mmCIF file with all atom_site columns, C-alpha atoms in Angstrom:
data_model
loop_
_atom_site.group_PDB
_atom_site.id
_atom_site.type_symbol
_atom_site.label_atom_id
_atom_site.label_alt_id
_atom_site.label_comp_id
_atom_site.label_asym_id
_atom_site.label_entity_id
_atom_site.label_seq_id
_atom_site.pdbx_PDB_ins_code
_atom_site.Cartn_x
_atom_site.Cartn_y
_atom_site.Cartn_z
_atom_site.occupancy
_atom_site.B_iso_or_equiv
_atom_site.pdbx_formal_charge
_atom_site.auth_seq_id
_atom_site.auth_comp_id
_atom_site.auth_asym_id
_atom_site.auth_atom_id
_atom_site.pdbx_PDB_model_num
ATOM 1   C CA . UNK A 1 1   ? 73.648  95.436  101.630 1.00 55.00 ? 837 UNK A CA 1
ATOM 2   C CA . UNK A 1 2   ? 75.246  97.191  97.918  1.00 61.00 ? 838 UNK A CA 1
ATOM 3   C CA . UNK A 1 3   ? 78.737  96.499  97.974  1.00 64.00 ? 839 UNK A CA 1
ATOM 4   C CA . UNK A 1 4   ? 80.991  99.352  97.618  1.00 64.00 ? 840 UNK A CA 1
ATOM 5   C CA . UNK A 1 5   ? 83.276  99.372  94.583  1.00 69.00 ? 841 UNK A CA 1
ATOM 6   C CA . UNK A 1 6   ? 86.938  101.071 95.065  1.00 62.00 ? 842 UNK A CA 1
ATOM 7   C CA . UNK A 1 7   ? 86.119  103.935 92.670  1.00 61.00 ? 843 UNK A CA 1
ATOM 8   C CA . UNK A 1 8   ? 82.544  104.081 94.854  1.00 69.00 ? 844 UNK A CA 1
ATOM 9   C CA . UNK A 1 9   ? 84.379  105.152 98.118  1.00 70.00 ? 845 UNK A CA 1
ATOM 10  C CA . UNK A 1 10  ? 83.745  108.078 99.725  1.00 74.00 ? 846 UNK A CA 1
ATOM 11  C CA . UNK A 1 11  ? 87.430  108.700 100.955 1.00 74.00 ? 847 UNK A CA 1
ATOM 12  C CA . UNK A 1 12  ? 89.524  107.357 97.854  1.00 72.00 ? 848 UNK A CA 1
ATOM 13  C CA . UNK A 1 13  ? 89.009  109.988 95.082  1.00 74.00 ? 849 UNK A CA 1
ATOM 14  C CA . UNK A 1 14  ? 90.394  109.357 91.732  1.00 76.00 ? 850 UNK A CA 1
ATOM 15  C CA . UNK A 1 15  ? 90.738  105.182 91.909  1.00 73.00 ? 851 UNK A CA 1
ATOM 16  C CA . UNK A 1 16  ? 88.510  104.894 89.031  1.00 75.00 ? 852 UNK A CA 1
ATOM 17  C CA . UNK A 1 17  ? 91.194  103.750 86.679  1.00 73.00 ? 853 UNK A CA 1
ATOM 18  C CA . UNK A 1 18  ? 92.867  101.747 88.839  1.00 72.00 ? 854 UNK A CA 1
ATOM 19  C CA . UNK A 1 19  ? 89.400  99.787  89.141  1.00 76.00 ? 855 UNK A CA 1
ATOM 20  C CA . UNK A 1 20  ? 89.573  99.497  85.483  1.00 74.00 ? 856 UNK A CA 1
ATOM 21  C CA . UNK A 1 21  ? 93.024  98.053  85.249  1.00 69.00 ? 857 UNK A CA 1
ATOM 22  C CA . UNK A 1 22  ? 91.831  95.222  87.757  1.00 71.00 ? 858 UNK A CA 1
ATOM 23  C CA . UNK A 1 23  ? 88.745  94.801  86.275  1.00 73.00 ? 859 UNK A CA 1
ATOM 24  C CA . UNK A 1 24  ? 90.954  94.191  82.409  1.00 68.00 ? 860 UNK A CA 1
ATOM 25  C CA . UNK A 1 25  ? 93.374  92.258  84.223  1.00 64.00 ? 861 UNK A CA 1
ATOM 26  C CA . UNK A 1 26  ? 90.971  89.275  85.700  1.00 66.00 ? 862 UNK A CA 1
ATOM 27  C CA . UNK A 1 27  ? 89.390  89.542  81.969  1.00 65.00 ? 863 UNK A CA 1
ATOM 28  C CA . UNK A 1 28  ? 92.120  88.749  80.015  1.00 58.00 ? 864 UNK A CA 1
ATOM 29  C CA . UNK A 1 29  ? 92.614  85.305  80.145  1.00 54.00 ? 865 UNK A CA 1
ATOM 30  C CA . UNK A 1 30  ? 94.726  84.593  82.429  1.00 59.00 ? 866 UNK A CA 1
ATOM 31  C CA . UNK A 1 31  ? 93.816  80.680  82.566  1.00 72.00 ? 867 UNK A CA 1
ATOM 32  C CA . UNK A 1 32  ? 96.983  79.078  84.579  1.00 82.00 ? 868 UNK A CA 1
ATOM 33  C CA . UNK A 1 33  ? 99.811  79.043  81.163  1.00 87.00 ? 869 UNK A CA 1
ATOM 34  C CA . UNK A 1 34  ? 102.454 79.245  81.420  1.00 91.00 ? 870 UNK A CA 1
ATOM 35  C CA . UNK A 1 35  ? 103.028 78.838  85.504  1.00 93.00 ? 871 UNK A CA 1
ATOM 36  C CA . UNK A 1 36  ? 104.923 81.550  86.654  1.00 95.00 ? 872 UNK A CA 1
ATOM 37  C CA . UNK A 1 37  ? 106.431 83.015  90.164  1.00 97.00 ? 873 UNK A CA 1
ATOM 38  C CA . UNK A 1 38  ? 106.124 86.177  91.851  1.00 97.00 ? 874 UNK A CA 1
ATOM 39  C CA . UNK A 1 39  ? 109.485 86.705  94.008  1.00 97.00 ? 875 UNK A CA 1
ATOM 40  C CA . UNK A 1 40  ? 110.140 89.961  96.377  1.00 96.00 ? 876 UNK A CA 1
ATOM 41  C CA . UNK A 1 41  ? 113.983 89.978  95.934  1.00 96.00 ? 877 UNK A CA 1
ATOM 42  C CA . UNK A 1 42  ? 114.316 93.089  97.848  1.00 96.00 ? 878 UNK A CA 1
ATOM 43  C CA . UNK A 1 43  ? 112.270 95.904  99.662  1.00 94.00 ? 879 UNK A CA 1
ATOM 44  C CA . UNK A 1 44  ? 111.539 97.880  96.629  1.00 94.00 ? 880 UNK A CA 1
ATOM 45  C CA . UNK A 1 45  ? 112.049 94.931  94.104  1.00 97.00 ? 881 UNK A CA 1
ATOM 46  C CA . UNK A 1 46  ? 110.132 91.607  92.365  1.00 97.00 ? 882 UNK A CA 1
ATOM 47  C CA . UNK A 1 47  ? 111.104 88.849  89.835  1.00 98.00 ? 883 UNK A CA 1
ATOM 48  C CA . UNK A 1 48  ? 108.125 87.967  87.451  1.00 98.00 ? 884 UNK A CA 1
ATOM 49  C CA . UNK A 1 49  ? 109.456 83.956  86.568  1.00 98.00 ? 885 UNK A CA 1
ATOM 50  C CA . UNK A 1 50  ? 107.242 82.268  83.424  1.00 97.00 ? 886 UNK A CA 1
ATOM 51  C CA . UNK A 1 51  ? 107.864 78.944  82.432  1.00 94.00 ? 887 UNK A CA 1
ATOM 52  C CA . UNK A 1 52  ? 108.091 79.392  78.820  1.00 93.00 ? 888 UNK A CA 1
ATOM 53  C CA . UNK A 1 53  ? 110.090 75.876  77.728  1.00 88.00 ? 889 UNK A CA 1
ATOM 54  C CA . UNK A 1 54  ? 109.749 75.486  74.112  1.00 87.00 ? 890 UNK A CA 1
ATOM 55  C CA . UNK A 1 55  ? 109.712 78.718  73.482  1.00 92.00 ? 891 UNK A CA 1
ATOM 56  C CA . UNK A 1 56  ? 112.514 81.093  71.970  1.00 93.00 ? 892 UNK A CA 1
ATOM 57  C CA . UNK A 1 57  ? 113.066 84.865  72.670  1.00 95.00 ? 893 UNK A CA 1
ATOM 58  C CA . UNK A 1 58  ? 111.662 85.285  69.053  1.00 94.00 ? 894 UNK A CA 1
ATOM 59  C CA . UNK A 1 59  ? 108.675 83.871  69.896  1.00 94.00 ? 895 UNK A CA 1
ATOM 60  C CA . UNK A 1 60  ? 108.043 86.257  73.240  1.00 96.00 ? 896 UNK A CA 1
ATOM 61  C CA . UNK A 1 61  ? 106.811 89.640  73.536  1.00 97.00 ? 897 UNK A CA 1
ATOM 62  C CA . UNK A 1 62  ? 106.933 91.871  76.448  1.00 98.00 ? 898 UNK A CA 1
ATOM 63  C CA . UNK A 1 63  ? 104.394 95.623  76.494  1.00 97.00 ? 899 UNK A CA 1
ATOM 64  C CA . UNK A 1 64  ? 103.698 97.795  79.250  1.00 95.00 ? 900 UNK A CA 1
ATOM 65  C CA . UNK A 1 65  ? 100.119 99.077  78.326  1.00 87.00 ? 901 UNK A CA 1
ATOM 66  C CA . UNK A 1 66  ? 98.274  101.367 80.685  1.00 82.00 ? 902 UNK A CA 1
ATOM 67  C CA . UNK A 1 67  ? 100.478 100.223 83.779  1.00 84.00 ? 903 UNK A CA 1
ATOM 68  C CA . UNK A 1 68  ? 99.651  96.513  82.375  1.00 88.00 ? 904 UNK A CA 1
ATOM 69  C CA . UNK A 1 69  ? 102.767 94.086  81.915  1.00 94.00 ? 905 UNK A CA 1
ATOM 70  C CA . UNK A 1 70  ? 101.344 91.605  79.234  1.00 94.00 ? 906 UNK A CA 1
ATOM 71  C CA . UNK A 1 71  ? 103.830 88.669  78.327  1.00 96.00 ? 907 UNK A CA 1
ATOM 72  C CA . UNK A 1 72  ? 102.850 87.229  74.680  1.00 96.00 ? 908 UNK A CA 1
ATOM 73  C CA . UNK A 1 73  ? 104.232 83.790  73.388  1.00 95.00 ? 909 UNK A CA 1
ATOM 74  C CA . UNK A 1 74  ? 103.612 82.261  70.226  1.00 93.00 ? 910 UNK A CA 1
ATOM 75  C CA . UNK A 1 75  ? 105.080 79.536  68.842  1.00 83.00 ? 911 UNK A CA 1
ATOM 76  C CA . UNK A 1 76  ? 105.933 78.834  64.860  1.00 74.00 ? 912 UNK A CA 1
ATOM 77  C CA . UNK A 1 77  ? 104.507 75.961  63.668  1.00 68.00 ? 913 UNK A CA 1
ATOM 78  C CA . UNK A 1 78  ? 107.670 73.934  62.587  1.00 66.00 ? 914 UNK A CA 1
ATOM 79  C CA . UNK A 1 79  ? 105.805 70.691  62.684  1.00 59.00 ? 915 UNK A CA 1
ATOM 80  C CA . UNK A 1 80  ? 104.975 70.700  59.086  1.00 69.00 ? 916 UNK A CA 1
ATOM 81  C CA . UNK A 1 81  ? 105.797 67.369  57.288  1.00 78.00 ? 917 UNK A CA 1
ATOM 82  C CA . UNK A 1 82  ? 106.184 65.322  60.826  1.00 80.00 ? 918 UNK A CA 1
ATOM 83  C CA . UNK A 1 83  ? 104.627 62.745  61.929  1.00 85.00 ? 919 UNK A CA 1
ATOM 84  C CA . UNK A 1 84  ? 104.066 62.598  65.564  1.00 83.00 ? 920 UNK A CA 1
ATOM 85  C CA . UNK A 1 85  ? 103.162 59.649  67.489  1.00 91.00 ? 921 UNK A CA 1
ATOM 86  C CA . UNK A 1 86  ? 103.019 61.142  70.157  1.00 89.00 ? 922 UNK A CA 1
ATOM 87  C CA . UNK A 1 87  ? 102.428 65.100  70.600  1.00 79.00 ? 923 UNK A CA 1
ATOM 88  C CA . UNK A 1 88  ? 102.002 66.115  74.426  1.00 80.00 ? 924 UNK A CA 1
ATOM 89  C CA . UNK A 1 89  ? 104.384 69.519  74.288  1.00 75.00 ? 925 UNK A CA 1
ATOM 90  C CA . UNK A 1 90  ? 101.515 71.632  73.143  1.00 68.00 ? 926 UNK A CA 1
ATOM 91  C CA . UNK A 1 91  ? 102.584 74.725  70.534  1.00 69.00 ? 927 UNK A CA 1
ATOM 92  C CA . UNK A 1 92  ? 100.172 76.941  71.953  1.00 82.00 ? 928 UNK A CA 1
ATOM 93  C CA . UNK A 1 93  ? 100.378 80.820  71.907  1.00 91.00 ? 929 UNK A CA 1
ATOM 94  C CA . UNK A 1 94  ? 99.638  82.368  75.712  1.00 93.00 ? 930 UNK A CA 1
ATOM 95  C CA . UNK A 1 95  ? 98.455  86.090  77.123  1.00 93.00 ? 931 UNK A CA 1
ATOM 96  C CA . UNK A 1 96  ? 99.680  86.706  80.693  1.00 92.00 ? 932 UNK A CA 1
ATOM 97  C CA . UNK A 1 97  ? 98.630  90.049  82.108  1.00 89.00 ? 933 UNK A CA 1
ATOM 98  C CA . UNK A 1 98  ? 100.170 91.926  85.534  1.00 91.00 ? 934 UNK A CA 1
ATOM 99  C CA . UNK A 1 99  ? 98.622  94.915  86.348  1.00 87.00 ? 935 UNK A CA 1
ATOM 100 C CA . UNK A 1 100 ? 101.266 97.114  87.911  1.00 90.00 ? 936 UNK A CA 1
ATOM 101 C CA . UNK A 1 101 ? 100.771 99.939  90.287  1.00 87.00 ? 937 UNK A CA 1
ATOM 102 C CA . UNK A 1 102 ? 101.877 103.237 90.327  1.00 86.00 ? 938 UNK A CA 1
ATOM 103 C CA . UNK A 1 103 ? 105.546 103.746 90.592  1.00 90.00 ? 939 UNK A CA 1
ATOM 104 C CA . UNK A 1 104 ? 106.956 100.173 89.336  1.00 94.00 ? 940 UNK A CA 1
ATOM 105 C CA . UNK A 1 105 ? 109.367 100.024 86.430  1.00 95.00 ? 941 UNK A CA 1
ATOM 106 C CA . UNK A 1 106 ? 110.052 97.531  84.831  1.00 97.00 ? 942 UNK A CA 1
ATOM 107 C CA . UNK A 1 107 ? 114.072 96.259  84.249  1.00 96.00 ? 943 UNK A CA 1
ATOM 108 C CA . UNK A 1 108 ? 115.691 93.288  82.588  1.00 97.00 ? 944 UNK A CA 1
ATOM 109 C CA . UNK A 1 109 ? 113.920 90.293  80.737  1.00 98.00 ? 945 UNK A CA 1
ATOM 110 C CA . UNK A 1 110 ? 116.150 87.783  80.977  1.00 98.00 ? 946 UNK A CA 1
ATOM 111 C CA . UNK A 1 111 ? 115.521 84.466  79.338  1.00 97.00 ? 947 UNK A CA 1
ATOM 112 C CA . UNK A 1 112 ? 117.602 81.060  81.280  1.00 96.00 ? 948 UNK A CA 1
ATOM 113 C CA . UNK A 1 113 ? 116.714 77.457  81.255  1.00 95.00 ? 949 UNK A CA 1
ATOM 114 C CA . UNK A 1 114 ? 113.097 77.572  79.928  1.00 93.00 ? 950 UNK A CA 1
ATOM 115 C CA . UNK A 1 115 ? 112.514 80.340  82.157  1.00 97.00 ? 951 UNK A CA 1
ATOM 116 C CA . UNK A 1 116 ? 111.297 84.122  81.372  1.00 98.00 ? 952 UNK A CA 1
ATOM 117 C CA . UNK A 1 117 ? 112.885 86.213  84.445  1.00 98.00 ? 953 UNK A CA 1
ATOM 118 C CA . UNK A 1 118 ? 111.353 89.678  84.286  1.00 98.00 ? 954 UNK A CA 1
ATOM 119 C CA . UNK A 1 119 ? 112.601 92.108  87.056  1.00 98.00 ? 955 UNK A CA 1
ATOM 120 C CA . UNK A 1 120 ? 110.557 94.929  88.538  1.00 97.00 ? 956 UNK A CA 1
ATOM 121 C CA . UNK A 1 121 ? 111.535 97.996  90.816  1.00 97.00 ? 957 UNK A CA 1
ATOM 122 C CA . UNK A 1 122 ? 109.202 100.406 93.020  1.00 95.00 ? 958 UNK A CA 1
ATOM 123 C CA . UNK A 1 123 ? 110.350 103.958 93.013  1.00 92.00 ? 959 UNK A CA 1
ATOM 124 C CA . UNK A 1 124 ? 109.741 106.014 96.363  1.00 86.00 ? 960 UNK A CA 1
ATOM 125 C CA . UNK A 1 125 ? 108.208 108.711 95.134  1.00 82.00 ? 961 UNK A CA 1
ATOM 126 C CA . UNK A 1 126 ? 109.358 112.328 96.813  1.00 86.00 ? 962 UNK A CA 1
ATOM 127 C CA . UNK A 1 127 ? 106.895 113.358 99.525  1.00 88.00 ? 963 UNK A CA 1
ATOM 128 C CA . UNK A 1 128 ? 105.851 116.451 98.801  1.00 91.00 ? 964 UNK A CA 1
ATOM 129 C CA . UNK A 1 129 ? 103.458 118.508 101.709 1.00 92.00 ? 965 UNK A CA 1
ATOM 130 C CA . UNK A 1 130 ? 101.455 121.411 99.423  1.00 92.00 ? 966 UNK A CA 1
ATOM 131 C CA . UNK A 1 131 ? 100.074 124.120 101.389 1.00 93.00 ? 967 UNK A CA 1
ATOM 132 C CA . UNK A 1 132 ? 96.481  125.434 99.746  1.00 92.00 ? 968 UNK A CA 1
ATOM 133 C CA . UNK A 1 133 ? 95.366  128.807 100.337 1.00 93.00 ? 969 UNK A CA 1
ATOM 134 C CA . UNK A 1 134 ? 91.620  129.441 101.219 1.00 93.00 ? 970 UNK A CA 1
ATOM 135 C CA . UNK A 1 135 ? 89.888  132.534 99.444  1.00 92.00 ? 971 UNK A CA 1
ATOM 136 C CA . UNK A 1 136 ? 87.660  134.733 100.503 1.00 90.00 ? 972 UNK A CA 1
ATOM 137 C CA . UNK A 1 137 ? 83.991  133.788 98.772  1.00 86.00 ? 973 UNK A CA 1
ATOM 138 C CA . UNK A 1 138 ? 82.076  136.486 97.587  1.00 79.00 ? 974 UNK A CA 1
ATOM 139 C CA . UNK A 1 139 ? 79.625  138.021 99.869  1.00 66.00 ? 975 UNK A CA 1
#
């Protein structure tokens, strides 16, 4: 038995890209840091919440590529000329990747207590019913 990919299916015409995105999205590295939350606050709306202690807005990024929210840290070595004993809060720079679908906007970034809050909306979009007109073929 082949299994059928999304783009593959006889009934959903144009998914190709969409198989892409998720395809990028398990690829990029995604590897458990920072932790982060997925909230639905409302019908049409999420919270994104990172754990990002450590880390200042500086050091933070925020794109929307190709309906792709990717989060970027990376810290600025200020260690230089310390001597740690002990070093256990790790400086390390993170990729987090959301692939959003069609419709979502993103709002506010909002940066509290270590956290990275990022707020999302879905827009309805307007239902539109087009009529198509059938032509006569040549005969």
């Amino acid at each position: 038995m082949t299994k059928m990919t999304l783009g593959a299916h006889p009934y959903m015409l144009g998914f190709e890209q969409l198989e892409r995105l998720l395809e990028r999205s398990a690829k990029t590295g995604n590897d458990g840091y920072p932790p982060f939350n997925i909230e639905q606050t409302s019908d049409r709306s999420y919270r994104i919440t990172l754990a990002v202690a450590g880390f200042s807005e500086a050091d933070l990024s925020i794109t929307l590529e190709d309906s792709q929210l990717v989060i970027r840290g990376r810290q600025t070595e200020e260690g230089e000329g310390r001597q740690y004993l002990h070093r256990g809060i790790a400086a390390r720079q993170f990729q987090r990747s959301f692939v959003l679908a069609e419709g979502v906007e993103v709002g506010d970034a909002i940066m509290e207590n270590g956290l990275l809050h990022i707020d999302l909306t879905r827009v309805e979009p307007e239902k539109i019913v087009q009529t198509i007109s059938i032509k006569k073929g040549a005969s």
